[in-house]
Short mmCIF file of C-alpha atoms and ligand atoms in Angstrom, two decimals:
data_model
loop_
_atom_site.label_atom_id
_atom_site.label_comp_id
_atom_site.label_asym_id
_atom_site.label_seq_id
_atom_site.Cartn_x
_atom_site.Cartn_y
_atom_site.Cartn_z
CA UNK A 1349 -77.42 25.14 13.15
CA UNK A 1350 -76.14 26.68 10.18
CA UNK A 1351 -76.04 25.02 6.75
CA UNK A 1352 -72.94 24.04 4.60
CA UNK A 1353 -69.91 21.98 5.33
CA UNK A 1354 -67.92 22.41 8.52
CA UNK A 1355 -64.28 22.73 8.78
CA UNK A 1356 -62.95 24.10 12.38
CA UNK A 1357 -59.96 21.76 12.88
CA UNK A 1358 -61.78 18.72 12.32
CA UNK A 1359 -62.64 16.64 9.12
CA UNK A 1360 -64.90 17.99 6.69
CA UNK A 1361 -68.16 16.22 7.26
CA UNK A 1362 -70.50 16.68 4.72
CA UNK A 1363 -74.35 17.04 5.33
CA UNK A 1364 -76.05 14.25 4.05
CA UNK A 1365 -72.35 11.98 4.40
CA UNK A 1366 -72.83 7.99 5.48
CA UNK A 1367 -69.35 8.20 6.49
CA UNK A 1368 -68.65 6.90 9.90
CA UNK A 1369 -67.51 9.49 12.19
CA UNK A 1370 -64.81 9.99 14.97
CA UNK A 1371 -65.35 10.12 18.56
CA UNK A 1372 -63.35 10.14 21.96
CA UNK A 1373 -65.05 9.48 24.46
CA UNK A 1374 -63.79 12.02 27.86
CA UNK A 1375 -64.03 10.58 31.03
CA UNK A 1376 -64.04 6.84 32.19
CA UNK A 1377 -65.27 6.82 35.60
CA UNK A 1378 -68.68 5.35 35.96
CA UNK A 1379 -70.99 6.55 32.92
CA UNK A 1380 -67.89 7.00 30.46
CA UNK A 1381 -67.78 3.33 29.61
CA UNK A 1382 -71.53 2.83 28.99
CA UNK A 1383 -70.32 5.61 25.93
CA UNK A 1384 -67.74 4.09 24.75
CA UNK A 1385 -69.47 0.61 24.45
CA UNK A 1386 -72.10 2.17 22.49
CA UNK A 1387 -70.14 4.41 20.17
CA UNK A 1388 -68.05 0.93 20.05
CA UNK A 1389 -71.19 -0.76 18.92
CA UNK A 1390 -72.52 1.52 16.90
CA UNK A 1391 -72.67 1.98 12.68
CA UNK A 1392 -71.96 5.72 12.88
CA UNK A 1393 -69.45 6.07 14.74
CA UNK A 1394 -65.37 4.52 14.84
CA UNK A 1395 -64.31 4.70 18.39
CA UNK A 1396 -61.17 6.98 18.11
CA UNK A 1397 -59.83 7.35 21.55
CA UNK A 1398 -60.54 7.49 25.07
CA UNK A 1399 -59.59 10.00 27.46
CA UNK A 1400 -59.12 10.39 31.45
CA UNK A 1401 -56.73 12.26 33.95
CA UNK A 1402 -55.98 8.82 35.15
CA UNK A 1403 -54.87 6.43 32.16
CA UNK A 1404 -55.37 3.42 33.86
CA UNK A 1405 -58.74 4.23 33.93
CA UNK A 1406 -58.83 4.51 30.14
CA UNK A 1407 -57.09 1.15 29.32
CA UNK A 1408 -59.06 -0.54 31.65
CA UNK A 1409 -61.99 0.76 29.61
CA UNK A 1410 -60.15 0.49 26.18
CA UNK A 1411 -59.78 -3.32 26.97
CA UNK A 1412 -63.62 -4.34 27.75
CA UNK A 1413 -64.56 -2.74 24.32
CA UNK A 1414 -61.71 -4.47 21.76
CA UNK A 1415 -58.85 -2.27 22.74
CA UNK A 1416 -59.39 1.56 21.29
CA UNK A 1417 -55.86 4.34 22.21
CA UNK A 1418 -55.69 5.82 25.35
CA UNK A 1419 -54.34 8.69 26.89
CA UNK A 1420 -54.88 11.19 29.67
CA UNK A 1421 -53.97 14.40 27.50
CA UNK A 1422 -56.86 15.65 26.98
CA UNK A 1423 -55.28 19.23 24.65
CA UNK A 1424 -53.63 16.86 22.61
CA UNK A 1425 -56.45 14.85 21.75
CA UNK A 1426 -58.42 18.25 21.03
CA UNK A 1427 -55.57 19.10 18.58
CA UNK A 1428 -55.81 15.59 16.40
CA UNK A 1429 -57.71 16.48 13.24
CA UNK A 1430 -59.23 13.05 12.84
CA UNK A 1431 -61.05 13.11 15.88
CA UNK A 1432 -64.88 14.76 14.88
CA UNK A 1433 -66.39 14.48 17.99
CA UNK A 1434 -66.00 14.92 21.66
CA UNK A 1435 -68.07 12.82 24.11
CA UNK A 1436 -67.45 14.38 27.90
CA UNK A 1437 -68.66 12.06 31.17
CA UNK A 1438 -66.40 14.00 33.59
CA UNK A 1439 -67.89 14.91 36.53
CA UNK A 1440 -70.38 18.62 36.19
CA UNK A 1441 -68.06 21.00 37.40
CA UNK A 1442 -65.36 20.04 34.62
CA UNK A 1443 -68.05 20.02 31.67
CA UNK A 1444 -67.43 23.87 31.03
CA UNK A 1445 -63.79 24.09 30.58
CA UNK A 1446 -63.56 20.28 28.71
CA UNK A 1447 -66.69 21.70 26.40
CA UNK A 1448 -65.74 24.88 25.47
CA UNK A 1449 -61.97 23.67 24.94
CA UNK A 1450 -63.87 21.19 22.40
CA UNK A 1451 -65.36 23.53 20.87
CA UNK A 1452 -62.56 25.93 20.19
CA UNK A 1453 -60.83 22.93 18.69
CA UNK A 1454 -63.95 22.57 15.93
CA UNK A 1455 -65.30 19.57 17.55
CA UNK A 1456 -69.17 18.42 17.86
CA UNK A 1457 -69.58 17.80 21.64
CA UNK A 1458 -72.04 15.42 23.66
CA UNK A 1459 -71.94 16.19 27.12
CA UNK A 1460 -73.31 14.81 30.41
CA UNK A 1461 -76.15 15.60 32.62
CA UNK A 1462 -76.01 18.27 33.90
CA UNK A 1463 -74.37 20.13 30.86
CA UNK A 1464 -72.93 22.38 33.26
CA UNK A 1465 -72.92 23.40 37.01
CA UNK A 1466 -74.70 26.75 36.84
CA UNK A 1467 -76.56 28.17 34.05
CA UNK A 1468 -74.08 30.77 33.08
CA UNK A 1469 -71.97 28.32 31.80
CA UNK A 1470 -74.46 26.22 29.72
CA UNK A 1471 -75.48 29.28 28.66
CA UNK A 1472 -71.48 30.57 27.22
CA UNK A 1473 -71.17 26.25 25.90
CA UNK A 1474 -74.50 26.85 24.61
CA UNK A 1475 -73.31 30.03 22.57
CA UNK A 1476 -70.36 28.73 21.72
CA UNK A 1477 -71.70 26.01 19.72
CA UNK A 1478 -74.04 27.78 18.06
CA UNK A 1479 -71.64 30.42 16.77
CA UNK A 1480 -69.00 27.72 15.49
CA UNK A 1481 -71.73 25.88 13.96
CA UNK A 1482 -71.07 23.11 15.69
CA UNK A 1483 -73.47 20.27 17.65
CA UNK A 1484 -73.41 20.32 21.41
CA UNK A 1485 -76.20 17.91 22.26
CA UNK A 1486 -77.36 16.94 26.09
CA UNK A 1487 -77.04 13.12 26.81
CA UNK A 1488 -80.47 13.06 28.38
CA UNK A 1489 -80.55 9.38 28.31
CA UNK A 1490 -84.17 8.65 29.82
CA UNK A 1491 -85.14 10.83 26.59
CA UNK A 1492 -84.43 7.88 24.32
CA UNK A 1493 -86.11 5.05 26.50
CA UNK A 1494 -88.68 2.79 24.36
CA UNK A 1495 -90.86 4.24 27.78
CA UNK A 1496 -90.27 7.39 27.44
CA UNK A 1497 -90.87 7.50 23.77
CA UNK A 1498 -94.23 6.04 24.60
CA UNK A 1499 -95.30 8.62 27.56
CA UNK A 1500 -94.81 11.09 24.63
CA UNK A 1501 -96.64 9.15 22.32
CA UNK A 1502 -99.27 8.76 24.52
CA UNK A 1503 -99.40 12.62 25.74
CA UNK A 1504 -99.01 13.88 22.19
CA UNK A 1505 -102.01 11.71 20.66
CA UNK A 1506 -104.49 12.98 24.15
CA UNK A 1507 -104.65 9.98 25.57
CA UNK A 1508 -104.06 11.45 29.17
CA UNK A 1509 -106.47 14.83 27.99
CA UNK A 1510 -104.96 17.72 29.59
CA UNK A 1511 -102.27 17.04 32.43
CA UNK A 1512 -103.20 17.63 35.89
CA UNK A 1513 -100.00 16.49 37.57
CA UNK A 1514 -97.08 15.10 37.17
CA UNK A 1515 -95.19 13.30 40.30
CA UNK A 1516 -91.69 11.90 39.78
CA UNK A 1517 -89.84 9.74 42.15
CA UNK A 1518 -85.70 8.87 41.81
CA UNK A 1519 -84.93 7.45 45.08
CA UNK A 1520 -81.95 4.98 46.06
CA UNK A 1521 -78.46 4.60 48.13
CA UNK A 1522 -76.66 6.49 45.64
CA UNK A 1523 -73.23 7.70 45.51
CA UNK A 1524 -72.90 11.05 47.14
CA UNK A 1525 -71.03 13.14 44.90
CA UNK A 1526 -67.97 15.42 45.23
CA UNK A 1527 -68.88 18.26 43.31
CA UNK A 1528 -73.03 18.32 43.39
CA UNK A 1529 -75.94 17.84 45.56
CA UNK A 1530 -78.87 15.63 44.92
CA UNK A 1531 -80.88 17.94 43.02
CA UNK A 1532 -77.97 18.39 40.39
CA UNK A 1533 -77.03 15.01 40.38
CA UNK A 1534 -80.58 13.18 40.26
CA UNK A 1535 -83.26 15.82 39.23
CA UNK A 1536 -81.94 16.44 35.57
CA UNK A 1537 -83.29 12.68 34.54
CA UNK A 1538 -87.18 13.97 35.86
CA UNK A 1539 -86.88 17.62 34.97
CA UNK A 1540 -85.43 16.68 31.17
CA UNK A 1541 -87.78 13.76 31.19
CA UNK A 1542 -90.63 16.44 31.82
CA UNK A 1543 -89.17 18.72 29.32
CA UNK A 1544 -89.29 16.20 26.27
CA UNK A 1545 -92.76 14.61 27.09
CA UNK A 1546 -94.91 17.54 28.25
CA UNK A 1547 -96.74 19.34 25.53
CA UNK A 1548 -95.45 22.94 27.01
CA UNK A 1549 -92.22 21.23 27.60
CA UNK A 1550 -90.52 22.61 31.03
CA UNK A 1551 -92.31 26.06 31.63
CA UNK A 1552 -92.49 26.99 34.83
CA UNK A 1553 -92.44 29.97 36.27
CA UNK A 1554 -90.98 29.52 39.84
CA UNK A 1555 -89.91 26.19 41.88
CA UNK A 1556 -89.94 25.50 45.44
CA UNK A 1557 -87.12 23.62 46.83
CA UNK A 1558 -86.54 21.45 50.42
CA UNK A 1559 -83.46 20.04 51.05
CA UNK A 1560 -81.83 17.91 53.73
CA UNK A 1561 -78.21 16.74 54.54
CA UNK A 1562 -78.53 14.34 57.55
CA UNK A 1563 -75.67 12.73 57.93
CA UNK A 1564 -73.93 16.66 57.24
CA UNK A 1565 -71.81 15.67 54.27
CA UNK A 1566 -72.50 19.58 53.07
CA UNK A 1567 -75.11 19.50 50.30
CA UNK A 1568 -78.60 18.09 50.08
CA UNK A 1569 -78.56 14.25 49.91
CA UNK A 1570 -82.35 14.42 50.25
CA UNK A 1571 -84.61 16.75 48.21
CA UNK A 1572 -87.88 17.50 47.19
CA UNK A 1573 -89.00 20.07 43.88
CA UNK A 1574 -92.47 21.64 43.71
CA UNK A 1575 -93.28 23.71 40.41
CA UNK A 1576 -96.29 24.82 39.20
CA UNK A 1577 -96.43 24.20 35.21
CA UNK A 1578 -97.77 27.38 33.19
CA UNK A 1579 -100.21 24.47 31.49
CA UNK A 1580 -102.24 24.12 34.66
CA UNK A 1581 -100.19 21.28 35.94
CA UNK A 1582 -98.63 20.85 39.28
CA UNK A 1583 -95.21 18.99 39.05
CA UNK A 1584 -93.29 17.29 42.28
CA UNK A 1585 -90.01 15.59 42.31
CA UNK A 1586 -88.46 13.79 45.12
CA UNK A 1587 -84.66 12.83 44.76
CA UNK A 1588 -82.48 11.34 47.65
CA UNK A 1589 -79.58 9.25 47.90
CA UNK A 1590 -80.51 7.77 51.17
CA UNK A 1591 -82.97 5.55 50.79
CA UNK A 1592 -82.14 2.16 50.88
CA UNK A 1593 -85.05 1.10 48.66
CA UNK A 1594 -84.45 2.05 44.94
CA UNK A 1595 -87.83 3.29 43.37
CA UNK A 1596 -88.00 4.65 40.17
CA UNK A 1597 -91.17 5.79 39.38
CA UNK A 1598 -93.38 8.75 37.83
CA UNK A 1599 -97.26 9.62 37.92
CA UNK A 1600 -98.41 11.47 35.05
CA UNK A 1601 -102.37 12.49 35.68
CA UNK A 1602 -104.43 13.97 32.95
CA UNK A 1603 -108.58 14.67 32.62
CA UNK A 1604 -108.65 11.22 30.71
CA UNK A 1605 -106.05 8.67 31.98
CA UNK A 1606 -103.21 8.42 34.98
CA UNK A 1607 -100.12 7.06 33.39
CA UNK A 1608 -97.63 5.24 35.85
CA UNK A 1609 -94.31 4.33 34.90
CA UNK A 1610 -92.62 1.98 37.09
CA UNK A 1611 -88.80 1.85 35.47
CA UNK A 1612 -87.80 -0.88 37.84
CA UNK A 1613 -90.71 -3.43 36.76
CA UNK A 1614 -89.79 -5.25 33.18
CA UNK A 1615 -92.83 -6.77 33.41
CA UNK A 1616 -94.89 -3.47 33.26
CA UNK A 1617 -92.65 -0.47 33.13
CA UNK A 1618 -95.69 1.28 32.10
CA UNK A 1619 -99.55 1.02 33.26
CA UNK A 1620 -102.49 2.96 32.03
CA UNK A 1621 -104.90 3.52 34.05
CA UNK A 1622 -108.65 4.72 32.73
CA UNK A 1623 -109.76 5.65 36.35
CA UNK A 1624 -109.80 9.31 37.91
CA UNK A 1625 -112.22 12.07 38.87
CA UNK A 1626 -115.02 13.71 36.67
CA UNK A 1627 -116.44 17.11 38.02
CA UNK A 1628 -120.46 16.78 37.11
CA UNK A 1629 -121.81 19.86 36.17
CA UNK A 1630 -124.71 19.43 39.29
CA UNK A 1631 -126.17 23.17 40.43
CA UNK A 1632 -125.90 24.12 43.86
CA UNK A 1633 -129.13 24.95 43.77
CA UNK A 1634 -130.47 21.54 42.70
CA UNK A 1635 -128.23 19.47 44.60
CA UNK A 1636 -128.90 18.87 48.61
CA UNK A 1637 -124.82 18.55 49.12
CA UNK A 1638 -123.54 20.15 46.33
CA UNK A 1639 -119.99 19.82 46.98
CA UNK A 1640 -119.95 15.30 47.38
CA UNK A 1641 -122.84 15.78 43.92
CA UNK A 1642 -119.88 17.19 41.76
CA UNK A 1643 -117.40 14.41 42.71
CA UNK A 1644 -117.81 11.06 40.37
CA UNK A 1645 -115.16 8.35 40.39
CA UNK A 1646 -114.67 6.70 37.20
CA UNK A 1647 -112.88 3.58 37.19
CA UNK A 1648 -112.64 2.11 33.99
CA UNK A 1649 -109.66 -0.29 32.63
CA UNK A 1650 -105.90 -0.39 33.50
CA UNK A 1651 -103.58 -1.83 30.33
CA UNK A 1652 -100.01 -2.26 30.40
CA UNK A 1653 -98.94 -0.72 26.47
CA UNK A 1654 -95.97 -3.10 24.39
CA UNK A 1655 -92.51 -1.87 24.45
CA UNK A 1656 -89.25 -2.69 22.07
CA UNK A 1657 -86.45 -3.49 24.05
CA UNK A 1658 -83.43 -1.47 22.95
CA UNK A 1659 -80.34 0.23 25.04
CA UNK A 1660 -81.29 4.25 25.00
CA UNK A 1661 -77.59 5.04 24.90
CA UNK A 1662 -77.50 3.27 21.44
CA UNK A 1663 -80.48 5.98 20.55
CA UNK A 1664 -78.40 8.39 21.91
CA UNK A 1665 -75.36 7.89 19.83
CA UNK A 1666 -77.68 7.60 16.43
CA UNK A 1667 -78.80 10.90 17.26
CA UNK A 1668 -75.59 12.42 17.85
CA UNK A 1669 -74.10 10.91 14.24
CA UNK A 1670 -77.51 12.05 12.60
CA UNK A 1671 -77.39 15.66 14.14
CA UNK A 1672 -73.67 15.89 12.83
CA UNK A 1673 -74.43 14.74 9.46
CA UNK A 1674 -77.50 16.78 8.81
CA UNK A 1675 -76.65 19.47 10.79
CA UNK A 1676 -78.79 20.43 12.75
CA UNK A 1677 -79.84 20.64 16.74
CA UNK A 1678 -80.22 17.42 18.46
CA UNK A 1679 -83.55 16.07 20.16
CA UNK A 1680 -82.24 16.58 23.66
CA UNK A 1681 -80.22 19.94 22.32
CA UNK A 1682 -78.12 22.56 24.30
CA UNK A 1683 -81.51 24.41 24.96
CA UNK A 1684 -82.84 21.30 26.34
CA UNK A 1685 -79.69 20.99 28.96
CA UNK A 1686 -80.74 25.18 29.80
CA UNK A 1687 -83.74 24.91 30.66
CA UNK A 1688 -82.98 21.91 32.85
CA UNK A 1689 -80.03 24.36 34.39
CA UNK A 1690 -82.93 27.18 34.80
CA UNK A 1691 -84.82 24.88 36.83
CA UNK A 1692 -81.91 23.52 38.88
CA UNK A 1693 -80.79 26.95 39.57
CA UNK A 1694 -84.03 28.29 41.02
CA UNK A 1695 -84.45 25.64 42.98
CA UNK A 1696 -80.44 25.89 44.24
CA UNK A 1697 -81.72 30.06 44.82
CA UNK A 1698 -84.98 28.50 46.57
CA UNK A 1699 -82.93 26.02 49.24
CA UNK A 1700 -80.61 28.79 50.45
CA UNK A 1701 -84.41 31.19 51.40
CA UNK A 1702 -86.00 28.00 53.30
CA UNK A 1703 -87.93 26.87 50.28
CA UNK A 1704 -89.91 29.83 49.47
CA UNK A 1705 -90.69 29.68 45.58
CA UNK A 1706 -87.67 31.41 43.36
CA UNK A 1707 -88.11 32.56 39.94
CA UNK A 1708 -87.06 30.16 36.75
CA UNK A 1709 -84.84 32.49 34.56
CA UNK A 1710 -85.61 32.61 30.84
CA UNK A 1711 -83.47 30.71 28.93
CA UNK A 1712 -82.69 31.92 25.31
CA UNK A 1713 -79.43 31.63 23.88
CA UNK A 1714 -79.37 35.15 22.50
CA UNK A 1715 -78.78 35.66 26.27
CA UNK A 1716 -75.80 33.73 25.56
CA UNK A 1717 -74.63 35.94 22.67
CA UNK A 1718 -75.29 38.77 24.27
CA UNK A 1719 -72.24 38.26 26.64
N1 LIG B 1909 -76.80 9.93 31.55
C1 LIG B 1909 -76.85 9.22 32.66
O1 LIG B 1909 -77.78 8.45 32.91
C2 LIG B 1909 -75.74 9.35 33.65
C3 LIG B 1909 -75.53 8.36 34.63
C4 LIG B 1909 -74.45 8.55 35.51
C5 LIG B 1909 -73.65 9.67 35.43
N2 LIG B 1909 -73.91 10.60 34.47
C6 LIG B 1909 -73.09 11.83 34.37
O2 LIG B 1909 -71.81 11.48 33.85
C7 LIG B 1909 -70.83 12.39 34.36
C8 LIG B 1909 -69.71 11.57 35.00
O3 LIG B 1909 -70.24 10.87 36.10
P1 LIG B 1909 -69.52 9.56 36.67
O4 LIG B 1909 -70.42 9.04 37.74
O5 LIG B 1909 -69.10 8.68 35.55
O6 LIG B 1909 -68.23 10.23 37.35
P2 LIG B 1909 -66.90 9.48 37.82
O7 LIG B 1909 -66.32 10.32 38.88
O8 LIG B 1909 -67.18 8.03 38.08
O9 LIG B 1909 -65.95 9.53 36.53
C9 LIG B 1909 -65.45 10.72 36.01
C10 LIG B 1909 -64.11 10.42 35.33
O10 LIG B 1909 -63.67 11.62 34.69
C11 LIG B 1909 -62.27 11.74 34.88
N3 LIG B 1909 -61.94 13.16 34.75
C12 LIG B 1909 -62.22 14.16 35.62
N4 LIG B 1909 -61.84 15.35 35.09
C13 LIG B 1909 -61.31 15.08 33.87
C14 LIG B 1909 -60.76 15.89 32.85
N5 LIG B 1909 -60.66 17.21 32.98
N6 LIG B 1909 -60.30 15.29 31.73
C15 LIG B 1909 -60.39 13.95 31.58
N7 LIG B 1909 -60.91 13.11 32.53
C16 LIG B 1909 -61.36 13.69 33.65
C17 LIG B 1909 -62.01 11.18 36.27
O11 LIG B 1909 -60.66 10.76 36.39
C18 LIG B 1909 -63.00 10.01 36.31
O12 LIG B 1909 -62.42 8.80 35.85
C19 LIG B 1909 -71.58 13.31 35.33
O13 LIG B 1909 -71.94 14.49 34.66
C20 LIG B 1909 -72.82 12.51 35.69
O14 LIG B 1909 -73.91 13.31 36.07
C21 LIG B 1909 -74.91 10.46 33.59
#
């Protein structure tokens, strides 16, 4: 982000400014009111507007947080120079043209998983931004979960040692939606998830991907994501909107501790476990069976570390008023939202050869510029 004040059609908003900023929230279908009772609830931020094709949508949504305007033009609420800040939960394939039409109209943007339906387009949003000096910032909710804080924590100060694996499972009867498959709907919480707490981030090479559409609605309702990590790690993710049990769960395996986060247990959303494999150092030659001498099980203690209890979207729209005011990228940025795309776009290039492994593209913005 570049310094200084900025002025595109918007309010001058200073760095460093406790003034409480502007935002519309785009889109009030499922996800869009969860934003607008947030930015409703929040210090930073005055709840200027809300904003969907179908207006009855919008009031219906105005009136559960205090009544806030409405309408369903969304050029006209682009063109109102009070409005700072565009929040979009329309559905993917709309994200490019409501983002960059933000954008041209000076306004900071928060956008929805997936920022965009292929990676060219996150990639032109992306640029976009960054040459109007303006935030675009991913709402990767999970990222601001008192659990997911914690798996970082925990990863960060080596209490897993190295990661071995890394097995993430998002299964439930979910919607099937009109404009994605499962991996595009479902696989950007575990892939941006894996981005944020793994020391190398999201670098991977190539991913594998197997898909399924049993009941032939056209895309892949059932999926499954193999990637080797360049850290050593392997990481799997299964996604499916068939199942009728709901699990949400992910196995994080390191040389020192297994971490298990179980998202639908209160109770214990996270467990550590101090139990796993040690390879002794026993020669061949010494050893009568060499290969069951190498092989110790350790099983040590399991404890369940405290969490706070606070919304993550209310995380999410702090960050969003802080990366405004100072400036600056986000924590789940428009880089953050690529390299999710660069996954999701290999594995979308890996379905249509039967699975075999695809190549993950690089993901810089000059890329971006370069266009
Ligand atoms: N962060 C999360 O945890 C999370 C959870 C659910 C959904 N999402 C994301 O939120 C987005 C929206 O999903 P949803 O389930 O709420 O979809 P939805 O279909 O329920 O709602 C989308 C709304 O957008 C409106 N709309 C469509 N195009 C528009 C346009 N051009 N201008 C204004 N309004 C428009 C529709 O009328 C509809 O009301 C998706 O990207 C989805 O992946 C994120």
């Amino acid at each position: 982000m570049t310094g200084g004040l900025i002025d595109r059609g918007s309010r001058r908003v200073g760095a460093g400014s406790s003034e409480r900023l502007r935002v519309a929230v785009v889109g009030a279908g499922y996800w869009g009111p969860n934003l607008a009772r947030n930015f409703r609830a929040s210090p930073d931020w005055d709840l200027a507007a809300i904003c969907d094709l179908d207006v009855e949508r919008a009031r219906s949504v105005a009136e559960t947080v205090g009544g806030t305007p409405v309408t369903s033009d969304v050029p006209a609420l682009l063109r109102d120079p009070a409005i700072d800040a565009i929040a979009v939960a329309t559905p993917a394939r709309t994200h490019h043209p409501v983002v960059l039409a933000a954008l041209e109209a000076g306004k900071h943007v928060m956008v929805e998983k997936p920022i965009a339906d292929t990676r060219e387009r996150g990639l032109e949003m992306a640029a976009a931004a960054r040459s109007r000096g303006l935030v675009l910032m991913a709402d990767h909710t999970y990222c601001y979960t008192p659990a997911v804080l914690k798996i970082r924590e925990l990863i960060e100060g080596g209490v897993l040692g190295d990661i071995l694996f890394v097995d993430s499972v998002r299964i439930n009867l979910g919607l099937i939606q009109p404009d994605v498959d499962v991996f595009w709907d479902l696989a950007p919480h575990d892939l941006s998830i894996m981005d944020f707490v793994l020391p190398g981030g999201l670098d991977a090479a190539s991913v594998s991907a197997h898909g399924s559409d049993p009941l032939a609605t056209g895309k892949s309702c059932v999926g499954y994501l193999a990637m080797p990590l360049e850290c050593g790690a392997m990481a799997h993710i299964h996604v499916n909107w068939l199942s009728p049990t709901k699990i949400r769960q992910m196995v994080i395996g390191g040389t020192e501790r297994t971490l298990v986060w179980d998202d639908l247990n209160p109770q214990q959303r996270l467990s550590v476990y101090d139990r796993g494999v040690d390879i002794a150092t026993v020669s061949r030659s010494t050893a009568p069976d060499a290969r069951a001498a190498r092989v110790a099980y350790r099983l040590g203690d399991t404890w369940a570390p405290a969490l706070p209890e606070h919304e993550a979207l209310s995380g999410v729209v702090a960050e969003f008023a802080a990366a405004v005011r100072e400036q600056r990228d986000p924590r789940t940025s428009a880089e953050s939202g690529l390299r999710v795309l660069s996954v999701l776009e290999a594995a979308t290039a890996s379905l249509a050869v039967g699975g075999a492994p695809q190549p993950i593209a690089a993901h810089t913005l000059e890329e971006g510029f370069a266009r």
